[in-house]
Short mmCIF file of C-alpha atoms in Angstrom, two decimals:
data_model
loop_
_atom_site.label_atom_id
_atom_site.label_comp_id
_atom_site.label_asym_id
_atom_site.label_seq_id
_atom_site.Cartn_x
_atom_site.Cartn_y
_atom_site.Cartn_z
CA MET F 15 79.71 -38.22 -29.19
CA SER F 16 78.93 -41.89 -29.28
CA ARG F 17 76.96 -43.01 -26.25
CA ASN F 18 79.67 -45.61 -25.63
CA LEU F 19 82.99 -44.12 -24.51
CA ALA F 20 84.86 -47.09 -26.03
CA ASP F 21 83.62 -45.99 -29.48
CA PHE F 22 84.67 -42.35 -29.04
CA LYS F 23 87.58 -41.27 -31.22
CA PHE F 24 89.87 -38.36 -30.47
CA LYS F 25 93.28 -37.33 -31.73
CA CYS F 26 94.80 -33.99 -30.82
CA ASN F 27 96.16 -32.45 -34.02
CA ARG F 28 98.03 -29.69 -32.14
CA CYS F 29 96.08 -26.89 -33.85
CA GLY F 30 96.29 -24.70 -30.73
CA PHE F 31 92.68 -23.50 -31.02
CA CYS F 32 91.71 -24.58 -27.51
CA CYS F 33 94.82 -22.76 -26.23
CA SER F 34 93.98 -19.53 -28.01
CA TYR F 35 90.22 -19.17 -27.67
CA LEU F 36 89.40 -15.94 -25.85
CA GLY F 37 86.30 -17.35 -24.15
CA LEU F 38 88.05 -20.19 -22.31
CA ILE F 39 89.69 -19.95 -18.90
CA VAL F 40 92.18 -22.66 -18.00
CA ASN F 41 91.29 -22.97 -14.31
CA LEU F 42 94.11 -23.71 -11.90
CA THR F 43 93.93 -25.85 -8.78
CA PRO F 44 96.47 -25.75 -5.94
CA ARG F 45 98.10 -28.83 -7.54
CA ASP F 46 98.43 -26.98 -10.86
CA VAL F 47 99.91 -23.89 -9.19
CA GLN F 48 102.38 -26.03 -7.25
CA LEU F 49 103.40 -27.91 -10.41
CA LEU F 50 103.86 -24.65 -12.33
CA ALA F 51 106.02 -23.23 -9.54
CA ARG F 52 108.22 -26.35 -9.41
CA THR F 53 108.59 -26.56 -13.19
CA LEU F 54 109.34 -22.86 -13.64
CA LYS F 55 111.34 -22.68 -10.39
CA ALA F 56 109.08 -19.73 -9.64
CA SER F 57 108.04 -17.95 -6.47
CA ALA F 58 104.47 -16.80 -5.89
CA ARG F 59 105.52 -13.34 -7.11
CA ASP F 60 106.98 -14.85 -10.30
CA LEU F 61 103.73 -16.74 -10.92
CA LEU F 62 101.85 -13.43 -11.15
CA LYS F 63 103.41 -13.14 -14.64
CA VAL F 64 101.65 -16.31 -15.86
CA VAL F 65 98.53 -16.57 -13.71
CA GLY F 66 95.44 -14.48 -14.35
CA PHE F 67 92.52 -13.52 -12.12
CA TYR F 68 89.32 -13.38 -14.13
CA GLN F 69 86.23 -11.63 -12.86
CA VAL F 70 82.94 -12.57 -14.46
CA LYS F 71 80.31 -9.89 -14.22
CA ALA F 72 76.76 -11.20 -14.23
CA PHE F 73 73.70 -9.00 -14.51
CA ASP F 74 71.64 -11.11 -12.14
CA GLU F 75 72.12 -13.95 -9.69
CA SER F 76 70.59 -16.59 -11.99
CA LYS F 77 73.27 -15.88 -14.61
CA ARG F 78 75.97 -15.89 -11.95
CA ALA F 79 74.81 -19.34 -10.79
CA LEU F 80 74.87 -20.63 -14.39
CA ILE F 81 78.40 -19.30 -14.90
CA GLU F 82 79.58 -20.91 -11.67
CA GLU F 83 78.00 -24.23 -12.65
CA ARG F 84 79.76 -24.18 -16.04
CA MET F 85 83.08 -23.19 -14.47
CA VAL F 86 82.94 -26.23 -12.13
CA LEU F 87 85.36 -24.55 -9.70
CA PRO F 88 84.06 -21.75 -7.46
CA PRO F 89 85.58 -18.27 -7.70
CA LEU F 90 88.04 -17.11 -5.05
CA LYS F 91 87.83 -13.91 -3.04
CA THR F 92 90.40 -11.23 -3.90
CA ASN F 93 90.89 -7.63 -2.85
CA LYS F 94 89.06 -6.64 -6.08
CA GLY F 95 86.17 -9.08 -5.72
CA PHE F 96 85.61 -12.73 -6.56
CA ALA F 97 87.69 -14.08 -9.44
CA TYR F 98 88.50 -17.31 -11.23
CA ILE F 99 92.18 -18.19 -11.22
CA GLY F 100 93.62 -19.46 -14.49
CA LEU F 101 96.54 -19.32 -16.87
CA LEU F 102 97.15 -15.81 -18.10
CA LYS F 103 96.06 -15.01 -21.64
CA HIS F 104 97.27 -12.44 -24.11
CA GLU F 105 94.67 -9.91 -25.30
CA ASP F 106 93.95 -12.04 -28.37
CA GLY F 107 93.14 -15.05 -26.16
CA ARG F 108 96.38 -17.00 -26.60
CA CYS F 109 97.71 -18.74 -23.51
CA VAL F 110 101.01 -17.32 -22.27
CA PHE F 111 102.57 -20.75 -22.77
CA LEU F 112 101.51 -21.13 -26.40
CA GLN F 113 104.37 -20.48 -28.83
CA GLY F 114 103.19 -20.89 -32.39
CA LYS F 115 100.94 -23.91 -32.00
CA LYS F 116 103.08 -25.57 -29.33
CA CYS F 117 102.62 -25.57 -25.55
CA VAL F 118 105.98 -24.92 -23.95
CA MET F 119 104.63 -26.25 -20.63
CA TYR F 120 103.14 -29.42 -22.10
CA ARG F 121 104.63 -31.82 -19.53
CA ALA F 122 103.48 -29.58 -16.65
CA ARG F 123 100.22 -28.38 -18.18
CA PRO F 124 97.21 -27.97 -15.86
CA ARG F 125 94.87 -30.88 -15.27
CA ILE F 126 92.09 -29.22 -17.30
CA CYS F 127 94.41 -29.23 -20.34
CA GLN F 128 95.37 -32.86 -19.71
CA SER F 129 91.69 -33.81 -19.55
CA PHE F 130 90.63 -32.12 -22.81
CA PRO F 131 88.23 -32.86 -24.52
CA PHE F 132 86.68 -34.65 -21.55
CA SER F 133 84.70 -33.07 -18.78
CA PHE F 134 84.12 -34.74 -15.43
CA GLN F 135 81.34 -34.07 -12.93
CA GLU F 136 80.77 -35.59 -9.51
CA LYS F 137 78.11 -38.27 -9.39
CA GLY F 138 77.75 -40.10 -6.10
CA ALA F 139 81.04 -41.81 -5.32
CA GLY F 140 82.22 -41.55 -8.93
CA ALA F 141 82.15 -39.18 -11.86
CA THR F 142 80.27 -38.76 -15.09
CA ILE F 143 82.38 -38.42 -18.20
CA SER F 144 81.24 -36.20 -21.03
CA ILE F 145 82.73 -34.25 -23.89
CA GLY F 146 82.90 -30.54 -23.17
CA SER F 147 80.56 -28.38 -25.23
CA PHE F 148 83.46 -26.26 -26.51
CA ALA F 149 85.22 -29.40 -27.77
CA THR F 150 82.17 -30.82 -29.55
CA THR F 151 81.66 -27.64 -31.56
CA ASN F 152 85.24 -26.43 -32.08
CA CYS F 153 87.80 -29.24 -31.87
CA PRO F 154 88.84 -30.79 -35.20
CA GLY F 155 90.27 -33.82 -33.37
CA ILE F 156 86.85 -35.08 -32.25
CA GLY F 157 86.00 -38.23 -34.21
CA GLU F 158 89.56 -38.56 -35.54
CA GLY F 159 92.17 -41.23 -34.83
CA LYS F 160 91.68 -44.37 -32.79
CA PRO F 161 89.08 -44.98 -30.08
CA VAL F 162 90.19 -43.56 -26.74
CA ASN F 163 91.67 -45.77 -24.05
CA VAL F 164 88.73 -45.98 -21.64
CA ALA F 165 90.91 -47.01 -18.68
CA LYS F 166 93.14 -43.95 -19.20
CA VAL F 167 90.14 -41.63 -19.48
CA LYS F 168 88.69 -43.03 -16.25
CA LEU F 169 92.05 -42.66 -14.50
CA GLN F 170 92.24 -39.07 -15.75
CA GLY F 171 88.73 -38.54 -14.41
CA LYS F 172 89.74 -39.86 -11.00
CA SER F 173 92.76 -37.52 -10.87
CA THR F 174 90.66 -34.59 -12.06
CA MET F 175 87.96 -35.22 -9.46
CA ARG F 176 90.61 -35.45 -6.73
CA ASP F 177 92.02 -32.08 -7.82
CA ILE F 178 88.54 -30.53 -7.96
CA SER F 179 87.83 -31.79 -4.44
CA GLN F 180 91.16 -30.36 -3.24
CA TYR F 181 90.36 -27.02 -4.89
CA LYS F 182 86.91 -26.89 -3.28
CA ARG F 183 88.45 -27.50 0.16
CA PHE F 184 90.94 -24.72 -0.51
CA ALA F 185 88.21 -22.36 -1.75
CA LYS F 186 86.04 -23.04 1.31
CA TRP F 187 88.96 -22.28 3.61
CA TRP F 188 90.17 -19.25 1.62
CA ASN F 189 86.78 -17.64 1.05
CA GLY F 190 85.71 -18.36 4.64
CA ARG F 191 88.61 -16.55 6.29
CA ASP F 192 87.55 -13.80 8.66
CA SER F 193 89.44 -10.72 7.55
CA LYS F 194 88.23 -7.39 6.27
CA ASP F 195 91.75 -6.15 5.54
CA PRO F 196 92.14 -6.01 1.71
CA ARG F 197 95.87 -6.76 2.07
CA HIS F 198 94.91 -10.31 3.15
CA TRP F 199 93.11 -10.95 -0.15
CA THR F 200 95.71 -9.96 -2.74
CA PRO F 201 96.57 -12.27 -5.65
CA LEU F 202 100.09 -12.64 -4.22
CA ILE F 203 98.79 -13.84 -0.84
CA LEU F 204 96.36 -16.15 -2.66
CA LEU F 205 99.16 -17.74 -4.69
CA LYS F 206 101.36 -18.10 -1.60
CA SER F 207 98.46 -19.86 0.13
CA MET F 208 97.92 -22.17 -2.84
CA LEU F 209 101.62 -23.06 -2.87
CA ALA F 210 101.50 -23.89 0.84
CA PHE F 211 98.20 -25.81 0.66
CA GLU F 212 98.44 -29.51 1.44
CA PRO F 213 95.71 -31.85 0.17
#
């Protein structure tokens, strides 16, 4: 990537690769879950058909910390252990909303999809903007088309950081609850809680 964001060119060519790569999880925030539910007119139980709970097994704590740093969002406690919540994928890695090379939920796609290929990290009162490592090595749209609209990218970054902050507040509350009853940690209860969560 060019050091100057104003010189960076990107044009999505709708190849669907980022939507079908097995190694990527499209993380979901409470805002994303709420938007999915409204768009699909779905209950929390219905959302279980399109939302996945991904457990990452690490051999040691240093690897676990690295995974959590790369994921940006912390895992959430479930009755089967900590998991990352994301869009469900087929066994071959394709997102459940990918039909051919087209996203059927494009207008209501999660913030992480809207932000691609950019990645945002907290830095003081603002955010750093970078190009995700997956995008730089796999996306054919990098370097194509016109230079990006810097104002739009910064606005996207602001929205993304707000959603990340909201998610972290939710995760702190959810993971900090004082219950040893596994029925209180099911994916269904988690989704109901995300739907009810107010920023």
